[in-house]
Amino acid sequence: MPRRALHSLVLCIAASPCLGAQAAWRLAAASPSARVTPGFEYDSVANRVLAFGGFNGSQFGDTYAFENGAWSTVQANAAPLFSGGPAAAFDSARNRLVEYGRAWTGSPDALTYEFDGAQWFERDDLAVLPFLINREMAFDESRGVCVMYGEGFTWEYDGNAWTQRFPATTPSPRIDYRMTYHAGRQTVVLHGGRPNTGVSSSFGDLWEFDGIDWTLLDDSGPPRVEHGFVYDSIRDRLVVFGGRDFLTVFDDTWEWDGNSWSAVNTATAPSARVHHGMAFDPTSGQVVMFGGAPQFFPPYFGDTWTYDGVNWTQGQFESPSERNHAAMAYDTARDKAILYGGFDEPLVELNGTWELEGPSWTQRFPATQPPASWGHVMTYDEQREVTVLVRTDGDLVSTHEVWEFDGDDWHLRGSAPQPRHAAIAYDSLRGRSLMFGGSDSPFTGFPPADDVLRAWDGNTWIDIPTASAPSPRQDHAMAYDRRRDRLVLFGGRVDGGVAFGDTWEFDGQDWHLITNSGPGQRYGMIMTYDIARDRTVLHGGRLFPGSGFADTWEWDGSSWTQVAPSSVQGPGAEHAGTYDSSRNRFVSFKNGLIYTYETSRPASDQGFGSGCVGTAGAPNLQTQPFGLPWIGDTLQLELTQLTPIILFPAFLVIGQDEIDVDLTPIQAIGCDLLVQPDFHILLANQFGAATASIPIPADPALATQEFVMQGIAVDPLANPAGFTTSNGLRIVPGIR
């Protein structure tokens, strides 16, 4: 990190103007779409398989991750579009995915790109290589270099430069072969291919490169081109699936055990294919395969299979069916979003219980379940660790019920006020669910219920008397702002009538009309409080039946700000949504798809190391509640467990490098210096605690920088040195 950036952070006297919102909607696809020639590599640092790029009539620039048996979208800029597919390998020494190829645009230049887990970037500082039309790459873990072979030439890349090697022996020039790293032999191995002279034959030979020379290991393997080829490090086997010899496309599996090749007869297998992606996942002990086609041309495959050494199993990525007027809540105890009910296009009510964990849906089948319903409301009671559902059973003659889900089963808890098309939110300060508005009937022409705010404490509903209140309404949205202790209400409508565009807040005692400006009149939107970003986020809705908004707004407690449209349009109206506090993102479900709203540059804080004990315990350094480091904002820190004597100050040391220096030799017994000090700030001891306010300049470059901090407290009675040290604190500023 440049010291200039650190200097700017520490010496800034007043916070710079805050940047505009950087959060955006993203589509969390269940799996990549059908394609051929995807890049497919195992990321041994993050323990996931990465799939990127590919072709299905046009080039893809997307990136996906496969982990724990599920796919998720990796939020990154576009992967490079390479002609004919990339040569790629994961450099585990530098935690970089390396890709080499020629741009799809037809540029004659050979390009090298790297992916750091968040961004693709060109290594334009490298010397330009001669372009190899046919090339493959593998990372040699024993030597820490990427090895690329193509057209009879061998090259190596160490992260700084490409270097050509001149082995005495090489495989014959060929195309459509495959390469991987054999950890058991600590060599890069190459299999198959065909002559690049147009001869209608293919190779079955197996070669290895040890960094000095290529050696022929076996020439009796299955002749293949355009196949899958990986090393199973658990069973010490090379695995081949599919591909073709010249005209015949195969669906068979072969293994090489270090001595000979053998065909594996599996009970099930993927269909015959070429140009699929294949990688070995040592975490699960399985080969993962995706995509391909029966030829290079359509139909393209989008299926995912795993192979455990005995059989192939096709991945089943289930998800709820398309639906409207469902409800979601986030179970913070189990880190799962809960979705219930709704209705499908034929207007059939649904009653399924689904759980979303990260990118994966799981349908639950509890012994007891609420009846099918739609237009119901849900929230999560963090104090009692249950999901609260309030629903209406019936149309003209309605029964109103409250149900609770404890993660294992649903329990009917009693009757409820009119909840259809109401809004509900959890008041975390007082441990209660607050519900307002709604209607007693799904049909038009019936008035909304009333203007009473009600609280559910797990046993009874309590009417909260207020001097003023929003007018009766339905299809409005509510969210609880934890930092300001405010229940925020927006919009809604009178059934069959005019929509509202007003913003109200309930402060625990009374309702207050804040503004009539902002997102404008609408109903059927979703709204949540983003804890990490300290914003109430509103999305979508409609003004009248048949219309629909796809815009997003943020409320900071004083004004609404419209978020600039992103490349992915949000879910729109009549969808279900909740806040995923584990991953710090707004999650929504609509039309069978998962949408997430989050920043691509999240702020983070993480403690490390430990403090040494003084007269009041070991000093503790942390950010204040809702005090994540955002650029253009002020970082609020607190140092606690200091000596209560206010005459003895403390210091905050800030640097760019972590260290671990035992201070016992200078009589600070048991204390460690964890930060290489570059700056320090004097802190006043306020009866055992101190605070620091550090304005963070609105410089986007700071969003990639890591800072480290530690508190040092004067404490004459703690040890002969007369001071103690706190834990360390890492911070990375983010962009809201």
CSV table of C-alpha atoms in Angstrom, one decimal, residues 28 287 353 357 450 510 569 685 733:
chain,number,residue,atom,x,y,z
A,28,ALA,CA,-27.0,-15.1,-9.0
A,287,VAL,CA,-14.0,-34.8,-10.6
A,353,THR,CA,-41.0,-24.1,2.6
A,357,GLU,CA,-28.0,-20.8,1.9
A,450,ASP,CA,-57.0,0.2,9.7
A,510,ASP,CA,-45.2,8.0,17.6
A,569,GLN,CA,-32.1,-5.0,-13.9
A,685,ASN,CA,-8.6,8.3,28.3
A,733,PRO,CA,-12.3,0.7,3.3
